[in-house]
Coordinates of C-alpha atoms in Angstrom, one line a residue:
X7 CA -14.7 -118.2 -98.1
X8 CA -11.6 -118.5 -96.1
X9 CA -8.5 -118.5 -97.9
X10 CA -6.4 -121.4 -97.6
X11 CA -2.6 -120.9 -96.6
X12 CA -0.4 -123.2 -99.0
X13 CA 2.9 -124.2 -97.3
X14 CA 6.2 -122.4 -98.3
X15 CA 8.2 -123.9 -100.6
X16 CA 11.1 -126.2 -99.2
X17 CA 13.8 -123.4 -100.3
X18 CA 11.6 -120.7 -99.0
X19 CA 11.2 -122.5 -95.3
X20 CA 14.9 -123.2 -95.2
X21 CA 15.5 -119.3 -96.1
X22 CA 13.1 -118.1 -93.4
X23 CA 14.6 -120.5 -91.1
X24 CA 17.9 -118.7 -91.4
X25 CA 16.8 -115.1 -91.4
X26 CA 15.0 -116.3 -87.9
X27 CA 18.5 -117.6 -86.6
X28 CA 20.2 -114.3 -87.9
X29 CA 18.0 -112.1 -86.1
X30 CA 17.7 -114.9 -82.5
X31 CA 21.8 -114.1 -82.6
X32 CA 21.8 -110.6 -83.0
X33 CA 19.3 -110.2 -80.3
X34 CA 21.8 -112.0 -77.9
X35 CA 24.0 -109.7 -75.9
X36 CA 28.1 -109.1 -77.3
X37 CA 30.0 -112.3 -76.1
X38 CA 27.3 -114.7 -75.6
X39 CA 28.4 -117.9 -76.0
X40 CA 32.2 -117.9 -75.5
X41 CA 34.1 -117.8 -72.4
X42 CA 35.3 -114.1 -72.1
X43 CA 37.0 -112.9 -69.4
X44 CA 35.5 -110.1 -67.0
X45 CA 35.9 -106.5 -67.4
X46 CA 38.1 -105.3 -64.5
X47 CA 36.1 -102.9 -62.3
X48 CA 36.0 -99.2 -62.7
X49 CA 37.2 -97.9 -59.4
X50 CA 40.6 -100.0 -59.0
X51 CA 43.5 -98.6 -58.9
X52 CA 45.1 -100.9 -61.8
X53 CA 43.1 -101.4 -65.1
X54 CA 42.9 -105.2 -64.1
X55 CA 41.0 -107.7 -62.5
X56 CA 43.6 -108.6 -59.6
X57 CA 47.2 -108.0 -59.0
X58 CA 49.9 -108.2 -55.7
X59 CA 53.1 -106.1 -55.6
X60 CA 55.9 -107.4 -53.5
X61 CA 59.0 -106.3 -51.7
X62 CA 61.8 -109.7 -52.0
X63 CA 63.8 -107.6 -49.7
X64 CA 61.9 -106.5 -46.7
X65 CA 59.5 -109.3 -47.3
X66 CA 56.4 -107.2 -47.4
X67 CA 53.3 -107.0 -49.8
X68 CA 53.1 -103.8 -51.0
X69 CA 50.5 -103.8 -52.8
X70 CA 47.4 -105.9 -53.6
X71 CA 44.1 -105.5 -55.6
X72 CA 41.6 -108.6 -55.2
X73 CA 44.6 -110.4 -55.0
X74 CA 42.4 -113.8 -54.0
X75 CA 40.3 -113.8 -56.8
X76 CA 40.2 -117.1 -58.8
X77 CA 41.2 -116.5 -62.3
X78 CA 42.5 -119.4 -64.8
X79 CA 46.1 -119.2 -64.7
X80 CA 47.1 -119.5 -68.8
X81 CA 50.7 -120.0 -69.4
X82 CA 51.7 -118.6 -65.9
X83 CA 51.3 -122.6 -65.5
X84 CA 54.6 -123.0 -67.0
X85 CA 57.0 -121.3 -64.1
X86 CA 55.4 -124.4 -62.0
X87 CA 56.2 -127.3 -65.0
X88 CA 60.0 -125.0 -64.7
X89 CA 60.0 -125.3 -61.0
X90 CA 59.4 -129.0 -61.2
X91 CA 61.9 -130.2 -64.0
X92 CA 64.8 -127.6 -62.4
X93 CA 64.0 -129.9 -59.0
X94 CA 64.2 -133.1 -61.1
X95 CA 67.8 -132.0 -62.5
X96 CA 68.8 -130.6 -58.9
X97 CA 67.7 -134.2 -57.5
X98 CA 70.5 -135.8 -60.2
X99 CA 67.9 -137.5 -61.9
X100 CA 68.8 -135.7 -65.1
X101 CA 70.8 -133.0 -66.7
X102 CA 70.3 -130.2 -68.7
X103 CA 72.0 -132.2 -71.6
X104 CA 69.8 -135.1 -71.4
X105 CA 67.8 -135.8 -74.5
X106 CA 64.4 -135.8 -74.3
X107 CA 62.3 -137.8 -77.2
X108 CA 59.3 -135.6 -78.6
X109 CA 56.0 -137.8 -78.3
X110 CA 52.9 -137.2 -81.0
X111 CA 51.3 -135.8 -77.9
X112 CA 53.7 -133.2 -77.7
X113 CA 54.1 -132.1 -80.9
X114 CA 50.4 -131.6 -81.4
X115 CA 50.3 -129.5 -78.7
X116 CA 48.2 -126.3 -79.8
X117 CA 48.3 -122.9 -79.3
X118 CA 51.9 -120.8 -78.6
X119 CA 55.2 -123.3 -79.8
X120 CA 58.2 -123.7 -80.1
X121 CA 58.1 -125.8 -82.8
X122 CA 58.4 -129.3 -82.0
X123 CA 58.4 -132.2 -84.7
X124 CA 57.0 -135.8 -83.7
X125 CA 60.2 -138.3 -82.9
X126 CA 62.3 -135.3 -82.8
X127 CA 65.2 -135.6 -80.2
X128 CA 66.2 -132.6 -78.2
X129 CA 68.1 -131.3 -75.0
X130 CA 65.9 -130.6 -71.8
X131 CA 67.8 -127.0 -71.5
X132 CA 66.3 -126.1 -74.7
X133 CA 63.1 -127.4 -74.1
X134 CA 63.3 -124.9 -70.7
X135 CA 64.2 -122.3 -73.0
X136 CA 61.2 -123.3 -75.2
X137 CA 59.2 -123.0 -72.6
X138 CA 60.1 -119.6 -71.5
X139 CA 60.7 -118.0 -74.6
X140 CA 58.3 -119.3 -77.0
X141 CA 55.9 -120.4 -74.0
X142 CA 55.9 -123.0 -76.2
X143 CA 53.1 -125.8 -75.3
X144 CA 54.6 -128.7 -77.0
X145 CA 58.0 -128.2 -74.9
X146 CA 55.8 -128.4 -72.0
X147 CA 53.8 -131.2 -72.8
X148 CA 57.5 -132.7 -73.6
X149 CA 59.0 -131.7 -70.2
X150 CA 56.1 -133.2 -68.3
X151 CA 56.2 -136.9 -70.3
X152 CA 60.1 -136.9 -69.6
X153 CA 60.1 -135.7 -65.6
X154 CA 56.5 -137.1 -64.9
X155 CA 56.6 -140.2 -67.2
X156 CA 53.3 -139.1 -68.3
X157 CA 51.4 -135.7 -68.4
X158 CA 48.6 -137.4 -66.1
X159 CA 51.4 -138.4 -63.5
X160 CA 53.3 -134.7 -63.9
X161 CA 49.8 -132.9 -63.5
X162 CA 49.5 -134.5 -59.9
X163 CA 53.3 -133.9 -59.5
X164 CA 52.1 -130.3 -60.1
X165 CA 49.4 -129.8 -57.7
X166 CA 51.4 -131.7 -54.8
X167 CA 53.8 -128.9 -55.1
X168 CA 51.4 -126.4 -55.2
X169 CA 50.4 -127.7 -51.7
X170 CA 53.5 -128.0 -50.3
X171 CA 54.5 -124.3 -51.0
X172 CA 51.2 -122.9 -49.6
X173 CA 49.2 -121.8 -53.1
X174 CA 46.0 -122.8 -51.0
X175 CA 43.8 -121.6 -54.0
X176 CA 44.9 -123.3 -57.4
X177 CA 44.4 -126.1 -59.2
X178 CA 46.0 -127.4 -62.0
X179 CA 44.9 -129.4 -65.2
X180 CA 47.4 -129.6 -67.4
X181 CA 51.3 -128.4 -67.7
X182 CA 51.1 -125.8 -70.1
X183 CA 47.9 -123.3 -69.2
X184 CA 45.8 -124.3 -71.9
X185 CA 41.9 -123.8 -71.3
X186 CA 41.0 -127.0 -69.0
X187 CA 37.6 -127.1 -66.8
X188 CA 38.4 -126.5 -62.9
X189 CA 42.0 -125.0 -63.6
X190 CA 42.3 -122.0 -61.5
X191 CA 44.8 -119.6 -59.8
X192 CA 45.1 -116.3 -58.0
X193 CA 47.5 -113.5 -57.8
X194 CA 48.5 -114.4 -54.5
X195 CA 49.3 -118.0 -55.1
X196 CA 51.4 -117.2 -58.1
X197 CA 53.4 -114.8 -56.4
X198 CA 53.7 -117.6 -53.7
X199 CA 54.9 -119.4 -56.8
X200 CA 57.3 -117.1 -58.0
X201 CA 58.8 -116.1 -54.8
X202 CA 59.8 -119.8 -54.3
X203 CA 61.0 -120.2 -57.5
X204 CA 63.6 -117.5 -57.6
X205 CA 64.5 -118.3 -54.3
X206 CA 65.3 -121.8 -55.1
X207 CA 66.6 -120.9 -58.7
X208 CA 67.7 -117.1 -59.2
X209 CA 69.7 -118.4 -61.7
X210 CA 66.9 -119.4 -63.6
X211 CA 66.5 -115.9 -64.7
X212 CA 68.6 -116.3 -68.0
X213 CA 65.5 -118.5 -69.4
X214 CA 63.2 -116.0 -69.0
X215 CA 65.1 -112.7 -69.8
X216 CA 65.7 -114.6 -73.2
X217 CA 64.1 -112.3 -75.8
X218 CA 64.6 -114.8 -78.6
X219 CA 64.9 -118.2 -79.4
X220 CA 65.4 -120.0 -82.8
X221 CA 64.6 -123.5 -83.0
X222 CA 65.6 -126.0 -86.0
X223 CA 64.8 -122.3 -88.0
X224 CA 61.4 -121.6 -86.0
X225 CA 62.0 -117.9 -84.7
X226 CA 59.6 -117.0 -81.6
X227 CA 60.3 -114.2 -79.1
X228 CA 59.3 -113.8 -75.7
X229 CA 56.4 -111.8 -74.9
X230 CA 57.3 -110.0 -72.0
X231 CA 56.5 -106.8 -72.7
X232 CA 59.2 -105.1 -69.8
X233 CA 62.2 -106.9 -71.5
X234 CA 63.9 -103.9 -73.3
X235 CA 61.8 -101.5 -72.0
X236 CA 61.6 -101.0 -68.4
X237 CA 65.5 -100.9 -66.7
X238 CA 66.3 -103.8 -64.7
X239 CA 63.3 -106.0 -65.5
X240 CA 64.2 -109.4 -66.1
X241 CA 61.6 -111.8 -65.8
X242 CA 59.5 -113.8 -65.2
X243 CA 56.2 -115.0 -67.6
X244 CA 53.2 -114.0 -69.9
X245 CA 49.5 -115.7 -70.3
X246 CA 46.7 -115.6 -72.1
X247 CA 43.7 -117.3 -73.0
X248 CA 40.2 -116.1 -73.0
X249 CA 38.8 -116.5 -70.1
X250 CA 41.4 -115.1 -68.2
X251 CA 42.3 -112.0 -69.9
X252 CA 46.4 -111.1 -70.2
X253 CA 48.4 -112.2 -67.1
X254 CA 51.9 -111.4 -66.4
X255 CA 54.4 -112.8 -63.3
X256 CA 57.3 -109.9 -63.9
X257 CA 59.9 -108.7 -61.6
X258 CA 62.9 -106.1 -62.0
X259 CA 65.7 -104.6 -59.7
X260 CA 66.9 -101.2 -59.0
X261 CA 70.1 -101.0 -57.3
X262 CA 69.7 -103.6 -54.4
X263 CA 66.4 -103.4 -54.2
X264 CA 64.0 -106.4 -56.5
X265 CA 60.3 -106.2 -56.7
X266 CA 58.4 -109.1 -58.0
X267 CA 54.2 -108.9 -59.0
X268 CA 51.6 -110.5 -60.8
X269 CA 48.6 -109.0 -62.6
X270 CA 46.2 -111.3 -63.6
X271 CA 42.9 -110.2 -66.6
X272 CA 44.4 -107.4 -67.7
X273 CA 42.1 -106.6 -70.9
X274 CA 44.7 -106.7 -73.7
X275 CA 48.6 -106.6 -74.0
X276 CA 49.3 -102.8 -74.1
X277 CA 47.2 -102.6 -70.7
X278 CA 48.9 -105.3 -69.1
X279 CA 52.6 -104.0 -70.1
X280 CA 51.4 -100.5 -68.9
X281 CA 50.1 -101.3 -66.1
X282 CA 53.1 -103.6 -65.2
X283 CA 55.2 -100.8 -65.5
X284 CA 53.2 -98.0 -63.4
X285 CA 53.1 -100.5 -60.7
X286 CA 56.9 -101.2 -60.6
X287 CA 57.6 -97.6 -60.7
X288 CA 54.9 -96.9 -57.6
X289 CA 56.8 -99.5 -55.9
X290 CA 60.4 -98.1 -56.1
X291 CA 58.5 -94.6 -55.2
X292 CA 57.5 -96.2 -51.7
X293 CA 60.9 -98.2 -51.4
X294 CA 62.8 -94.9 -51.8
X295 CA 60.4 -93.0 -49.6
X296 CA 59.3 -90.8 -52.2
X297 CA 55.6 -92.0 -51.4
X298 CA 53.6 -93.0 -48.6
X299 CA 52.0 -96.1 -50.4
X300 CA 51.7 -97.5 -53.8
X301 CA 48.1 -96.7 -54.2
X302 CA 48.7 -93.0 -53.4
X303 CA 51.8 -93.2 -56.1
X304 CA 49.1 -94.9 -58.6
X305 CA 46.9 -92.1 -58.3
X306 CA 49.5 -89.8 -59.4
X307 CA 50.3 -91.8 -62.6
X308 CA 48.2 -91.1 -65.3
X309 CA 48.3 -94.5 -67.4
X310 CA 48.6 -92.3 -70.8
X311 CA 52.2 -91.6 -69.4
X312 CA 52.9 -95.6 -69.2
X313 CA 52.3 -96.8 -72.8
X314 CA 54.6 -99.6 -73.7
X315 CA 54.8 -100.9 -77.1
X316 CA 54.0 -104.6 -76.8
X317 CA 55.2 -105.1 -80.7
X318 CA 58.9 -103.8 -79.9
X319 CA 60.1 -107.4 -78.4
X320 CA 59.1 -108.8 -81.9
X321 CA 60.9 -106.2 -84.1
X322 CA 64.2 -106.5 -82.0
X323 CA 63.8 -110.5 -81.8
X324 CA 63.6 -110.1 -85.7
X325 CA 66.8 -107.5 -85.9
X326 CA 69.0 -109.7 -83.6
X327 CA 68.0 -112.8 -85.8
X328 CA 69.2 -111.0 -89.1
X329 CA 72.5 -110.0 -87.2
X330 CA 73.1 -113.4 -86.3
X331 CA 72.9 -114.7 -89.6
X332 CA 75.5 -112.8 -90.8
X333 CA 78.8 -114.1 -91.6
X334 CA 81.0 -113.0 -88.7
X335 CA 78.2 -114.1 -86.2
X336 CA 77.2 -117.7 -87.5
X337 CA 77.7 -120.4 -85.0
X338 CA 77.3 -118.4 -81.8
X339 CA 74.1 -119.8 -80.2
X340 CA 70.4 -119.9 -80.4
X341 CA 69.0 -117.8 -77.5
X342 CA 70.0 -114.1 -77.5
X343 CA 68.6 -111.4 -75.1
X344 CA 70.4 -110.0 -72.3
X345 CA 72.6 -112.9 -72.0
X346 CA 73.9 -112.4 -75.6
X347 CA 77.3 -111.2 -75.2
X348 CA 77.7 -114.7 -72.5
X349 CA 76.8 -116.8 -75.4
X350 CA 78.9 -114.9 -77.8
X351 CA 81.9 -115.5 -75.5
X352 CA 81.3 -119.0 -75.0
X353 CA 80.6 -119.4 -78.6
X354 CA 84.3 -118.1 -79.3
X355 CA 85.8 -120.4 -76.4
X356 CA 84.0 -123.4 -78.2
X357 CA 85.4 -122.4 -81.7
X358 CA 88.7 -121.5 -80.1
X359 CA 89.2 -125.1 -78.6
X360 CA 87.5 -127.0 -81.7
X361 CA 90.5 -125.3 -83.4
X362 CA 93.2 -126.3 -81.3
X363 CA 91.8 -129.7 -81.5
X364 CA 91.7 -129.6 -85.3
X365 CA 95.1 -128.6 -85.5
X366 CA 96.7 -131.3 -83.0
X367 CA 94.7 -134.1 -84.9
X368 CA 96.3 -132.7 -88.1
X369 CA 99.7 -132.4 -86.7
X370 CA 99.1 -135.9 -85.4
X371 CA 98.0 -137.3 -88.7
X372 CA 101.3 -135.5 -90.5
X373 CA 103.7 -136.7 -88.2

């Protein structure tokens, strides 16, 4: 007589289904189910998906590697947003001292932040510093709403500006670079953007080479691994999301020579910093007639000789902020970095001016 199979109890059935689901997940390839950045091809000269190096003085591309591959821009998007904000100021529609109200949408922006709060009011200059130093998505949204009237209107301005600059292979969906369907750029287009930006506003580097920012007690630091670790490096912008990997627009000067470069799709922040340093060294060798080409120079530069510490900037920012908290240094401004001396000098001048005004006020009342 055949044996009758009885159904499993409900609890046992649930356990069995759970175990089957776990086995199915284990059988999937690593990374399945999330948008991971593709690995850089093994034969590349630099260990990133895409790169380009440019000699600003001679208007010449010195090196390129997959420079037209479409990759999400991540926070490199903020360079375009800052460009539009500076255009707005240059046209006389605002000033650095313009007071900007922070909306709920801006205050709630996720990812990297400078620490804005709903209904807070702060200067446009402070927001631009937050975009450059903190890579603040909250600051980017606040600036977009202020300059464009709304975030969608500002994004339309971004795409119009990109087309006018000749960025033919880029599309922007938001003002900060957080993941968005259909948002992409290329290393070549990012070079086009950075070149035009520095030509129009060379003094904007003061935002990008500031190493730390204290906004309402919230301290953030510049993630550019070259600042303070590569001689002559003074900009420009980092970016990261899972789908793109680690991105960087960077520039450095040596003597009268300035190089500008873009890296997209580094596998981690250490490789991003090391390859940026290596690429600059190769470029300066070519400019100094010490190598026939960047590619040739790179073959003689082992990556292990170019390690940078991506955590050094955070430690330096903490050290500087601790120093600024001392009684003899209080009230000397919020931003610190390569322009720290000027900030301190300006603070001393303001304090002296305020002291004279107070003395005059006291004498007037005493008389």
